[in-house]
Short mmCIF file of C-alpha atoms in Angstrom, two decimals:
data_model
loop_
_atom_site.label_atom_id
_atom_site.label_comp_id
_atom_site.label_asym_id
_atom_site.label_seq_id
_atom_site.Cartn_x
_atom_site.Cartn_y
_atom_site.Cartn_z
CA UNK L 1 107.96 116.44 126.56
CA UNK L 2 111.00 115.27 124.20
CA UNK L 3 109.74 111.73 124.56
CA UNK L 4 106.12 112.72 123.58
CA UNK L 5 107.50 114.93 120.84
CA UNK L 6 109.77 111.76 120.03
CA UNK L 7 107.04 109.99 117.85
CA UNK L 8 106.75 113.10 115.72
CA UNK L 9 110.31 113.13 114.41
CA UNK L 10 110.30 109.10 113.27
CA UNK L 11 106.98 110.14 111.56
CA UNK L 12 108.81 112.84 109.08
CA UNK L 13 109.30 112.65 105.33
CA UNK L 14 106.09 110.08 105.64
CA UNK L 15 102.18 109.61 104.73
CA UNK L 16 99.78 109.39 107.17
CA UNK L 17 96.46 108.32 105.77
CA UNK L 18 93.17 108.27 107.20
CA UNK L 19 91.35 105.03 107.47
CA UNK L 20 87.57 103.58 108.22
CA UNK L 21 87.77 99.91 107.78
CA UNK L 22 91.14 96.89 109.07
CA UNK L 23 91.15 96.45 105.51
CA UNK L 24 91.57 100.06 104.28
CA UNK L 25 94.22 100.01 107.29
CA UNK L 26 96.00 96.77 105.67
CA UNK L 27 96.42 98.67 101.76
CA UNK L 28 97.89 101.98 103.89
CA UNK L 29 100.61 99.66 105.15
CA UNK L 30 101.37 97.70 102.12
CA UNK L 31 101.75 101.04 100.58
CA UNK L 32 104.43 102.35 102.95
CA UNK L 33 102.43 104.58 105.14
CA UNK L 34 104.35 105.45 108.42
CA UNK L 35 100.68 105.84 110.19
CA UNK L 36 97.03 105.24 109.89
CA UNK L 37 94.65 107.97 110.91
CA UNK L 38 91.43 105.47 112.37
CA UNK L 39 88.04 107.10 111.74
CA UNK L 40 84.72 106.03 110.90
CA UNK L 41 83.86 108.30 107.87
CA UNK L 42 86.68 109.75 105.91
CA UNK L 43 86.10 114.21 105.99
CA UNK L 44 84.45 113.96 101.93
CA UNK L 45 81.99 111.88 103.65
CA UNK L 46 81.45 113.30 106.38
CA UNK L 47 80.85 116.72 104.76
CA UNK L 48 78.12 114.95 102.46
CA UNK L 49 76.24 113.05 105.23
CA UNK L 50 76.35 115.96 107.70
CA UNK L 51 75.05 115.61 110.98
CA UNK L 52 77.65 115.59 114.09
CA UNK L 53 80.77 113.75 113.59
CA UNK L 54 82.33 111.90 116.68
CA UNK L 55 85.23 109.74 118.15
CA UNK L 56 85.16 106.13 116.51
CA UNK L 57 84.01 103.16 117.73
CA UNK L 58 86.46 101.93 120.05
CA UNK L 59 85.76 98.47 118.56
CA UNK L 60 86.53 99.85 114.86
CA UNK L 61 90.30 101.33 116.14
CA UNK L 62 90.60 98.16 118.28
CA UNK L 63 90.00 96.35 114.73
CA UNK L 64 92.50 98.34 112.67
CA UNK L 65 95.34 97.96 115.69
CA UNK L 66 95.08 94.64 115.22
CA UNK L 67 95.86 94.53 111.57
CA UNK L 68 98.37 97.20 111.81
CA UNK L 69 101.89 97.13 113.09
CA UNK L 70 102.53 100.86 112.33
CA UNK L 71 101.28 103.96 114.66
CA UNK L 72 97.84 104.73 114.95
CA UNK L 73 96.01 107.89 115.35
CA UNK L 74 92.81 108.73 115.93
CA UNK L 75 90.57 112.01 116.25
CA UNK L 76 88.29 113.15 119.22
CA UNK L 77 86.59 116.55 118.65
CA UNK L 78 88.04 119.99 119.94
CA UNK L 79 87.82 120.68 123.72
CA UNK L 80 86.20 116.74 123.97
CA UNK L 81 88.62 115.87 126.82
CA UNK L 82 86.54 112.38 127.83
CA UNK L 83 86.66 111.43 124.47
CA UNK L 84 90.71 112.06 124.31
CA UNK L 85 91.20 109.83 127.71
CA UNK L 86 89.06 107.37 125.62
CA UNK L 87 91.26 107.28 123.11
CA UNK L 88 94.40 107.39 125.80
CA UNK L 89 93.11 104.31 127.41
CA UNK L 90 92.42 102.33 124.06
CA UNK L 91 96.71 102.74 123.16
CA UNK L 92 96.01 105.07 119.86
CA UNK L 93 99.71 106.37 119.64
CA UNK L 94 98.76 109.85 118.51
CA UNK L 95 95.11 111.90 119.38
CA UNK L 96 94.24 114.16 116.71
CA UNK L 97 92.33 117.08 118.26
CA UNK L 98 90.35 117.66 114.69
CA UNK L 99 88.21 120.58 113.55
CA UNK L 100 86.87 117.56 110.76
CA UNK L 101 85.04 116.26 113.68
CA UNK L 102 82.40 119.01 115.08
CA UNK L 103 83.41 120.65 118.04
CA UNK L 104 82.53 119.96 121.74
CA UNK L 105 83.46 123.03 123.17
CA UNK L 106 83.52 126.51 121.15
CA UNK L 107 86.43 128.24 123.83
CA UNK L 108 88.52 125.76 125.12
CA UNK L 109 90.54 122.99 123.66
CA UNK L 110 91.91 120.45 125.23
CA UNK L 111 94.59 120.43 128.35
CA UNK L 112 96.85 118.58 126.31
CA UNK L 113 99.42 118.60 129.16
CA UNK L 114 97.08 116.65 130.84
CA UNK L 115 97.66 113.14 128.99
CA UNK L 116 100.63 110.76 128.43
CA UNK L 117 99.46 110.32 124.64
CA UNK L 118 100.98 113.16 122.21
CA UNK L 119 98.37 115.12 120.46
CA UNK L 120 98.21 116.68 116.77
CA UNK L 121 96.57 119.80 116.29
CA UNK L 122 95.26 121.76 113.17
CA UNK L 123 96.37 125.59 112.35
CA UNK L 124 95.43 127.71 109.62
CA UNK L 125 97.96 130.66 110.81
CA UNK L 126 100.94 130.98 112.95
CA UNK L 127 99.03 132.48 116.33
CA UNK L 128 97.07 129.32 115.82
CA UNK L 129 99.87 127.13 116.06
CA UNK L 130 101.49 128.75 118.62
CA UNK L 131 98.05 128.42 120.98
CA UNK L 132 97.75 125.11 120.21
CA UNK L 133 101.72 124.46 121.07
CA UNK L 134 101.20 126.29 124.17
CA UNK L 135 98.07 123.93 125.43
CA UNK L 136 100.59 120.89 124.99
CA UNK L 137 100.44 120.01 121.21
CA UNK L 138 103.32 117.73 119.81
CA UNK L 139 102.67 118.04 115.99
CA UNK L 140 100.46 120.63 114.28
CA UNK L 141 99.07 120.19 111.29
CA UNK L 142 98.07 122.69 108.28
CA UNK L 143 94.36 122.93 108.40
CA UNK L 144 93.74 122.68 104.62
CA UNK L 145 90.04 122.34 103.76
CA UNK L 146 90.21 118.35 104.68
CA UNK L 147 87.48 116.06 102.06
CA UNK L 148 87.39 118.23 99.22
CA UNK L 149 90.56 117.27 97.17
CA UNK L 150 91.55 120.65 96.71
CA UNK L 151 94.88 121.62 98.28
CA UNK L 152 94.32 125.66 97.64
CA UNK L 153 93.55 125.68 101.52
CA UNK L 154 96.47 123.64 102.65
CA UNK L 155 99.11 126.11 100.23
CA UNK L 156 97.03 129.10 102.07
CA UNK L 157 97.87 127.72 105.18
CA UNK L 158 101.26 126.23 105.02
CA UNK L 159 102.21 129.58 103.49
CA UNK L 160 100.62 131.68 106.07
CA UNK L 161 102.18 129.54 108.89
CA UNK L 162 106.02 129.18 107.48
CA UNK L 163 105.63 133.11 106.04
CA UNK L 164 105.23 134.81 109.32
CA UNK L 165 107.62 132.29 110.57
CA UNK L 166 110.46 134.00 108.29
CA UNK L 167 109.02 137.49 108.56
CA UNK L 168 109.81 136.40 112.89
CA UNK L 169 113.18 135.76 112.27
CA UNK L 170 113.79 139.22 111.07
CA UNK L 171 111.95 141.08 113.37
CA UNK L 172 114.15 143.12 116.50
CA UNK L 173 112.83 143.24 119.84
CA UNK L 174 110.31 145.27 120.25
CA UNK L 175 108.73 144.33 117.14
CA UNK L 176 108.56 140.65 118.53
CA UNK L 177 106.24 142.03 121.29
CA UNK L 178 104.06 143.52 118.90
CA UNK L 179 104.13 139.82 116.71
CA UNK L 180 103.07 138.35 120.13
CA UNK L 181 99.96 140.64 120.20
CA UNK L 182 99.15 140.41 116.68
CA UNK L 183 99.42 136.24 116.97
CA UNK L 184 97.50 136.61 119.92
CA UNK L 185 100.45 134.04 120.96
CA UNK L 186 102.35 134.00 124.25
CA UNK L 187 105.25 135.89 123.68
CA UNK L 188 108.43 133.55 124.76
CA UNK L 189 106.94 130.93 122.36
CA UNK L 190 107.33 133.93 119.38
CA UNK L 191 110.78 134.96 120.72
CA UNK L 192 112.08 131.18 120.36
CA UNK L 193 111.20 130.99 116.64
CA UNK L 194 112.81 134.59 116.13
CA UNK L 195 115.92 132.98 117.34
CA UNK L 196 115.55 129.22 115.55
CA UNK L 197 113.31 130.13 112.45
CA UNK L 198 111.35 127.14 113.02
CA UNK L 199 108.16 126.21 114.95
CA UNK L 200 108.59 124.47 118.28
CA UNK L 201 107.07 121.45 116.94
CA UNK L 202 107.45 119.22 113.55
CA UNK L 203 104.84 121.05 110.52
CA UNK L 204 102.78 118.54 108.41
CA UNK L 205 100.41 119.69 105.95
CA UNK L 206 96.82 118.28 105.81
CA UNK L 207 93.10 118.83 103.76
CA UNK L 208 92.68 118.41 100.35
CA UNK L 209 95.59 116.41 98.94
CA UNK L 210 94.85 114.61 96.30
CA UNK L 211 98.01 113.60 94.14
CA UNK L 212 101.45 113.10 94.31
CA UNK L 213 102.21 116.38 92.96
CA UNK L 214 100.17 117.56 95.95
CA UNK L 215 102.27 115.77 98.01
CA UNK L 216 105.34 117.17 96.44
CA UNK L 217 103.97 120.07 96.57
CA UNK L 218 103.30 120.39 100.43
CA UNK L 219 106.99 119.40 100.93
CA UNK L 220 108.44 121.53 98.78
CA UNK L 221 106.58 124.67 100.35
CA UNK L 222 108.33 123.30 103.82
CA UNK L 223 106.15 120.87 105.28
CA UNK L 224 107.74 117.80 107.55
CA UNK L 225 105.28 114.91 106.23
CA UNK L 226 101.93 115.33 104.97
CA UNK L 227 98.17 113.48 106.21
CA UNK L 228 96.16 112.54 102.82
CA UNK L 229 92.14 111.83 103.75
CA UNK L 230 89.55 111.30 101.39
CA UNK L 231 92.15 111.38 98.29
CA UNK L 232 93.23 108.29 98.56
CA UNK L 233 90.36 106.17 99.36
CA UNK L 234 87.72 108.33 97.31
CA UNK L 235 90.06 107.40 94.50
CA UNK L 236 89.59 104.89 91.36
CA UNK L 237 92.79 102.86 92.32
CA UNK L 238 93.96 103.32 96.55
CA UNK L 239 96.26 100.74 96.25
CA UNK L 240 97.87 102.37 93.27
CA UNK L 241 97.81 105.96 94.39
CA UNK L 242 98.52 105.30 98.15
CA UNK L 243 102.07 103.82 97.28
CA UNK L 244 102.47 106.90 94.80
CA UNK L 245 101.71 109.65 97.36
CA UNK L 246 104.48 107.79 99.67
CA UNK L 247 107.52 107.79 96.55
CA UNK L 248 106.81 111.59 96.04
CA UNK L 249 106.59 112.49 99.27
CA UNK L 250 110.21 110.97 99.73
CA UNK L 251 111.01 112.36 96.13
CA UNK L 252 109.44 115.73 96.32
CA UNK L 253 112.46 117.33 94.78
CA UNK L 254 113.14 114.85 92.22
CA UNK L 255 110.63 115.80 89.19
CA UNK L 256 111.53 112.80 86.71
CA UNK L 257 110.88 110.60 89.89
CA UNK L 258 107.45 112.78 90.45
CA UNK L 259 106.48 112.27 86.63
CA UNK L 260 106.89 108.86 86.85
CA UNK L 261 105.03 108.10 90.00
CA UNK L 262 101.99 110.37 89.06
CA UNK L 263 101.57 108.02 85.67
CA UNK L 264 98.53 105.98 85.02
CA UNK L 265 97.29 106.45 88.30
CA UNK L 266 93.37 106.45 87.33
CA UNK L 267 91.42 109.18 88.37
CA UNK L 268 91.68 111.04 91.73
CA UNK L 269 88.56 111.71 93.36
CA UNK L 270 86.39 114.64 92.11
CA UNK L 271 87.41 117.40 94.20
CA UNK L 272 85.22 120.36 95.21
CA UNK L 273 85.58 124.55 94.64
CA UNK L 274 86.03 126.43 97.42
CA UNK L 275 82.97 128.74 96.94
CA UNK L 276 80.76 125.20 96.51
CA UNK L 277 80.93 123.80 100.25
CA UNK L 278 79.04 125.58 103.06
CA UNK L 279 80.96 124.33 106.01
CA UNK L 280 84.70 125.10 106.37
CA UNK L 281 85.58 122.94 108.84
CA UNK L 282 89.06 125.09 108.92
CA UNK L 283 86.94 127.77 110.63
CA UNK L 284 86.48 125.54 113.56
CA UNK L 285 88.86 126.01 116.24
CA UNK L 286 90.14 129.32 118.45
CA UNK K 1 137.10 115.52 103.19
CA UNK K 2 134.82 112.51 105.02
CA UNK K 3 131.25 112.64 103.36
CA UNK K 4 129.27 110.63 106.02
CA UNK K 5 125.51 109.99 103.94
CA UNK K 6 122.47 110.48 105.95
CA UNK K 7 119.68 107.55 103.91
CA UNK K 8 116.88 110.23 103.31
CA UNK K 9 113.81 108.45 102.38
CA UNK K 10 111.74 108.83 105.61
CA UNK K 11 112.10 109.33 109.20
CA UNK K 12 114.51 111.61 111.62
CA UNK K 13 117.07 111.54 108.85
CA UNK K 14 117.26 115.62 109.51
CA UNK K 15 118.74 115.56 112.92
CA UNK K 16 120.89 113.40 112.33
CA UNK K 17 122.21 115.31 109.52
CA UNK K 18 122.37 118.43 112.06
CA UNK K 19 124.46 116.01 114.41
CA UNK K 20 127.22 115.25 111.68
CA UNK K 21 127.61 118.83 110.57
CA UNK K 22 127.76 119.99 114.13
CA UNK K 23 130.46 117.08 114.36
CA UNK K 24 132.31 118.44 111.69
CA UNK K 25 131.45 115.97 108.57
CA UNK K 26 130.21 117.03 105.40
CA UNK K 27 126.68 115.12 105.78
CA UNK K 28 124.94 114.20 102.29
CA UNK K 29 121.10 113.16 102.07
CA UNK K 30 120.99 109.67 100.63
CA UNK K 31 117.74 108.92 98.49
CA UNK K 32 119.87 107.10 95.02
CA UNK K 33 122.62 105.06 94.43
CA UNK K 34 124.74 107.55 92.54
CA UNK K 35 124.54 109.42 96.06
CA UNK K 36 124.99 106.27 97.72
CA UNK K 37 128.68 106.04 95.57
CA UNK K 38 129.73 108.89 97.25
CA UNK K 39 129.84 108.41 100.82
CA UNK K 40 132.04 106.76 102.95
CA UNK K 41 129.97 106.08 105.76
CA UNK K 42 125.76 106.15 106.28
CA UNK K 43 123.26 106.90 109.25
CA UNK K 44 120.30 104.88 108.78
CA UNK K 45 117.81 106.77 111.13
CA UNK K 46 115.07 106.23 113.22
CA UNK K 47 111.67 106.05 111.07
CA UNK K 48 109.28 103.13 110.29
CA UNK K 49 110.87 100.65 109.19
CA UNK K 50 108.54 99.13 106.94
CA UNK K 51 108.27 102.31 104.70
CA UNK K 52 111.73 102.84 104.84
CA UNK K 53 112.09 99.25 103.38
CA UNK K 54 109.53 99.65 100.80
CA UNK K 55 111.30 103.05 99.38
CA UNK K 56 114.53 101.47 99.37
CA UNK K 57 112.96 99.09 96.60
CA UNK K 58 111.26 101.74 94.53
CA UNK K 59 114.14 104.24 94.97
CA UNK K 60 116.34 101.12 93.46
CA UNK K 61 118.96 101.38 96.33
CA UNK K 62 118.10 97.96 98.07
CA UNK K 63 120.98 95.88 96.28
CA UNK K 64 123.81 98.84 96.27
CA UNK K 65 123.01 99.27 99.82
CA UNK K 66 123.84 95.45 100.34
CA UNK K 67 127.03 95.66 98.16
CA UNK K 68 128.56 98.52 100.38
CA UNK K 69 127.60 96.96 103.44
CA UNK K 70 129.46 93.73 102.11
CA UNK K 71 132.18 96.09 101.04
CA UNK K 72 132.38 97.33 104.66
CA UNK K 73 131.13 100.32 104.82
CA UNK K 74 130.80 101.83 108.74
CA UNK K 75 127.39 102.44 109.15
CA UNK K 76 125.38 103.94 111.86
CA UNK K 77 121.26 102.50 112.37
CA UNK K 78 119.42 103.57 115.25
CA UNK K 79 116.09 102.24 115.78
CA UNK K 80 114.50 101.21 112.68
CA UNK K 81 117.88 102.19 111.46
CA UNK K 82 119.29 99.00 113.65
CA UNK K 83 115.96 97.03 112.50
CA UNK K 84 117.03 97.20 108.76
CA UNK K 85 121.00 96.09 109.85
CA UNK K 86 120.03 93.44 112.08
CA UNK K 87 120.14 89.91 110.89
CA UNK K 88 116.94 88.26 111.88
CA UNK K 89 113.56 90.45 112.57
CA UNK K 90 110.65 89.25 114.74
CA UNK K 91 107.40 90.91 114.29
CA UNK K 92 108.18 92.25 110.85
CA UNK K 93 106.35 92.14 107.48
CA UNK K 94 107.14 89.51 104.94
CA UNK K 95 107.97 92.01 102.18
CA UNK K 96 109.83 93.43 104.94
CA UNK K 97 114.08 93.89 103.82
CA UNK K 98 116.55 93.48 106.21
CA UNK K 99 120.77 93.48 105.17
CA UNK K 100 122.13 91.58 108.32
CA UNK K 101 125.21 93.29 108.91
CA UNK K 102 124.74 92.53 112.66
CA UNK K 103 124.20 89.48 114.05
CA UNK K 104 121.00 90.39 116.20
CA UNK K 105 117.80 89.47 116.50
CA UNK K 106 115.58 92.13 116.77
CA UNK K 107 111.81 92.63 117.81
CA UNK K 108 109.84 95.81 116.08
CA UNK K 109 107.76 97.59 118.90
CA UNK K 110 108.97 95.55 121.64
CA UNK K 111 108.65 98.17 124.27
CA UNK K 112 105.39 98.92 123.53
CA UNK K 113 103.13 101.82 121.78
CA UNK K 114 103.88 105.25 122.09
CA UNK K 115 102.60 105.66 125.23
CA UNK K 116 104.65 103.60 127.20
CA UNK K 117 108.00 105.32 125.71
CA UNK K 118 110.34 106.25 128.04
CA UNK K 119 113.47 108.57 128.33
CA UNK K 120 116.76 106.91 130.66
CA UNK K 121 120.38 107.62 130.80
CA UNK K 122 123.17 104.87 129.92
CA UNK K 123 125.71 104.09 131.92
CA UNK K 124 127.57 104.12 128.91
CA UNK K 125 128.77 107.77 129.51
CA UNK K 126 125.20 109.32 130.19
CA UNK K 127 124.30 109.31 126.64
CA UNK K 128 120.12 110.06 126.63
CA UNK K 129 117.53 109.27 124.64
CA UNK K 130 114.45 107.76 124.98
CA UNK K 131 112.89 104.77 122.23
CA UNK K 132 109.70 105.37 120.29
CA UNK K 133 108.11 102.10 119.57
CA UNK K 134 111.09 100.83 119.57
CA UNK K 135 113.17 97.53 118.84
CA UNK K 136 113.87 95.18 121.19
CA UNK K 137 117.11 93.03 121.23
CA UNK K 138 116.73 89.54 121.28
CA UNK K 139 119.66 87.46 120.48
CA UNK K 140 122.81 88.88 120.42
CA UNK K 141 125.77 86.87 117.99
CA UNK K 142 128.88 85.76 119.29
CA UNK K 143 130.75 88.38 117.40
CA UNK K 144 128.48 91.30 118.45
CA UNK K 145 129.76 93.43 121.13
CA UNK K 146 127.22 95.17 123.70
CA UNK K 147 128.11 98.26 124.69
CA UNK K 148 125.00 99.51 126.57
CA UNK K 149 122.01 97.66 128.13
CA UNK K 150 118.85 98.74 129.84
CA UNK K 151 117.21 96.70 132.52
CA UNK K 152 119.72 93.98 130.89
CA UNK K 153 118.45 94.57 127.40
CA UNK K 154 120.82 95.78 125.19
CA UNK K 155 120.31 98.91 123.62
CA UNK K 156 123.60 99.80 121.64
CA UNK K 157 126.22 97.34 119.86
CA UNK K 158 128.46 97.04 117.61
CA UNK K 159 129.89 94.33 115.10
CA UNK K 160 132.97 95.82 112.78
CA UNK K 161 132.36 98.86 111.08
CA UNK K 162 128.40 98.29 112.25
CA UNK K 163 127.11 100.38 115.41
CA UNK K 164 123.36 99.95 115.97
CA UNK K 165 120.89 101.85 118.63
CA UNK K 166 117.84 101.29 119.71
CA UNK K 167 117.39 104.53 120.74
CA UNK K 168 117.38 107.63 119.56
CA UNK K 169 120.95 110.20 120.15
CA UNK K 170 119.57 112.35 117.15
CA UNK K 171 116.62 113.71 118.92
CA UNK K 172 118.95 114.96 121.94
CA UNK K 173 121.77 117.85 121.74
CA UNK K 174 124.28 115.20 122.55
CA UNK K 175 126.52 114.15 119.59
CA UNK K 176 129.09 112.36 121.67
CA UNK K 177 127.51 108.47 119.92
CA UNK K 178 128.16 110.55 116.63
CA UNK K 179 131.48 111.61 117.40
CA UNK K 180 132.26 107.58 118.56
CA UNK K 181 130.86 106.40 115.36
CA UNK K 182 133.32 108.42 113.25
CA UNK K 183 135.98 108.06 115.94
CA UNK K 184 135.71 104.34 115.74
CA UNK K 185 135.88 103.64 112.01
CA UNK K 186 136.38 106.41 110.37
CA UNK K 187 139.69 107.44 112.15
CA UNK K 188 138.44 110.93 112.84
CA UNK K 189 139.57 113.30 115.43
CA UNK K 190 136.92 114.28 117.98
#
């Protein structure tokens, strides 16, 4: 388990980005990301075609490993086990078990205890973090609301998670039992972050950043690294805003280092209100 | 008091400031040269190295970095930590900066993708550990001294004030490589 939660730890204070094409995979690099995310439509798109969204083309991540020499991830959809051991057998380095993708299985996720490869999962709240840590997960991820550019979701989220997280730590004993009900999270997992004040596993913060101040902004709230999507490639300049996502994620405290980075950046991509997008693919996911 | 500097621009840099403190150092994130000027020692950590490069251009510290090192400074790298030390670096990136301060060759991934990571204890004095992606030694100078090898491959040396890892002692409870590296060259009482 600390081996598989190893890869997690070297991947902190970093930008993951997601990519569709070796090329796309190539810029992330140049730019300093510590990981590419492979998939074949980045979430913006995928929320425009609509339709079902599955694993990649094994030929597509077999492309961008070959172009990359930094970790890649890839997604299968919740509770789509076969597609995971897929993914196992192709040497992805992380499996993200994504709610972007649409669901195979509406109970279950995935045993992720079951596989050598470590998994990343998405939470919107603490008990959701806690199941998914309990199933075998390695990293979890802030849900956001992933291909709209709008990081109110992500904020909800990362506050939600690292709120009752504090509100743990001051809880006595028998109110921890209660926590563990109201989580619907098992209870020794709750009773170790009342006595660390941290979750089990490294916190990064995904769906809907868009900027570096987004970036910053993530970190600053308490998240370990963050996952940008559709913000960078949906951009005017990826290149450009990639390698400024990276500096303020390093920087997030540093605000003359922030207002330089965020200059001249060309525009970011359009973004989306919450009360204009029918599917939440945060919802997704038990 | 000893500040040991943790370099803070991505990666595992957070454990291994728990590890100093724990040891008994005042620990200082390092992310600009006018925190760089304070420090009389630095943990490079584990990371990716190539990002870890590239923000030590923007963040301006690439040449004061170099100018301590020449200085002397002890320093501490363990896996991409050791890849930016290291003197020659096989399956790197062009752009990719390295400040050979140890005379090693090193290979980036050379045991492999995450999945085929592994966990072992050194006969060193038990110190664990397992590499993620991590570098493989090569070639090993004449004036670099191996202090712990796996399946013959060496996994931690040192040259002067320079100790280098290829794994990772942050990620475990054990501090006892910490409490070397200060012992060694900084003269500190475990």
């Amino acid at each position: 388990m600390r081996v598989k939660r190893g890869l997690a730890e070297m991947l902190k204070g970093g930008v993951i980005m997601d990519v569709v094409t070796p090329e796309q995979a190539r810029i992330a690099e140049d730019a300093g990301a510590v990981a590419v995310m492979a998939l074949e439509r980045v979430p913006a798109d995928i929320r425009v075609d609509g339709g079902v969204a599955r694993m990649s083309d094994p030929e597509m991540i077999e492309g961008i490993k070959a172009v990359t020499t930094i970790p890649v991830m890839a997604k299968a959809r919740i509770g789509h086990f076969v597609e995971a051991q897929i993914l196992e057998a192709l040497g992805v380095d992380y499996v993200d078990e994504s709610e972007v993708l649409t669901p195979a299985d509406e109970t279950h996720h995935i045993d992720k205890f079951a596989f050598t490869v470590p998994f990343v999962c998405g939470a919107t709240n603490l008990g959701e973090a806690l199941r998914r840590i309990s199933e075998g997960a390695c990293m979890i991820r802030s849900k956001g609301e992933a291909g709209t550019g709008n990081v109110v979701e992500a904020v909800r989220h990362l506050r939600s998670i690292l709120g009752d997280i504090r509100k743990i730590t001051q809880a006595d004993n028998a109110e921890l039992f209660q926590w563990a009900k109201h989580l619907q999270a098992p209870l020794p997992l709750v009773q170790e972050i009342a006595e660390t004040g941290k979750l089990q596993v490294p916190l990064f913060c995904a769906g809907g950043l868009a900027t570096p101040a987004d970036a910053a902004l993530a970190m600053q709230l308490g998240a370990e690294s963050v996952f940008v999507g559709s913000g960078i490639f949906k951009s005017d300049n990826p290149a450009l805003r990639a390698k400024a996502i990276v500096e303020a994620t390093t920087n997030y405290n540093d605000a003359a280092i922030l207002a330089k980075v965020s200059r001249g950046l060309g525009a970011p991509m359009t973004g989306i209100g919450m009360d204009a997008i029918n599917t939440k693919f945060a919802e997704r996911g038990w | 008091m000893t500040t040991v500097g943790v370099l803070a621009l991505q990666g595992a840099f957070a454990r291994h400031f728990d590890a100093l403190q724990r040891c008994g150092v005042d620990a200082l994130e390092v992310r600009t040269a006018s925190q760089l000027d304070v420090v009389d020692a630095l943990v490079l950590p584990g990371g990716e190295s190539t990002t870890i490069s590239k923000l030590l251009v923007s963040n301006e510290l690439g040449d004061p970095l170099a100018d301590r090192l020449d200085q002397g400074m002890p320093v501490f790298g363990t896996c991409a930590g050791m890849i930016l030390l290291a003197s020659d670096v096989l399956d790197g990136r062009s752009d990719q900066r390295n400040f050979g301060a140890i005379d090693l060759a090193v290979r980036r991934n050379a045991y492999g993708r995450q999945v085929d990571s592994f966990e072992a204890d050194l006969d060193i004095d038990g110190i664990a550990g397992g590499p993620y992606r991590a570098p493989g030694v090569e070639r090993v100078g004449s004036a670099v001294e191996v202090l712990a090898s796996v399946d013959d491959r060496p996994v931690l040396c040192s040259q002067g004030s320079v100790l280098v890892s290829s794994f990772h002692p942050e990620l475990t409870e054990d501090d006892r490589l910490h409490q070397r590296f200060l012992t060694l060259f900084l003269d500190l009482a475990a």
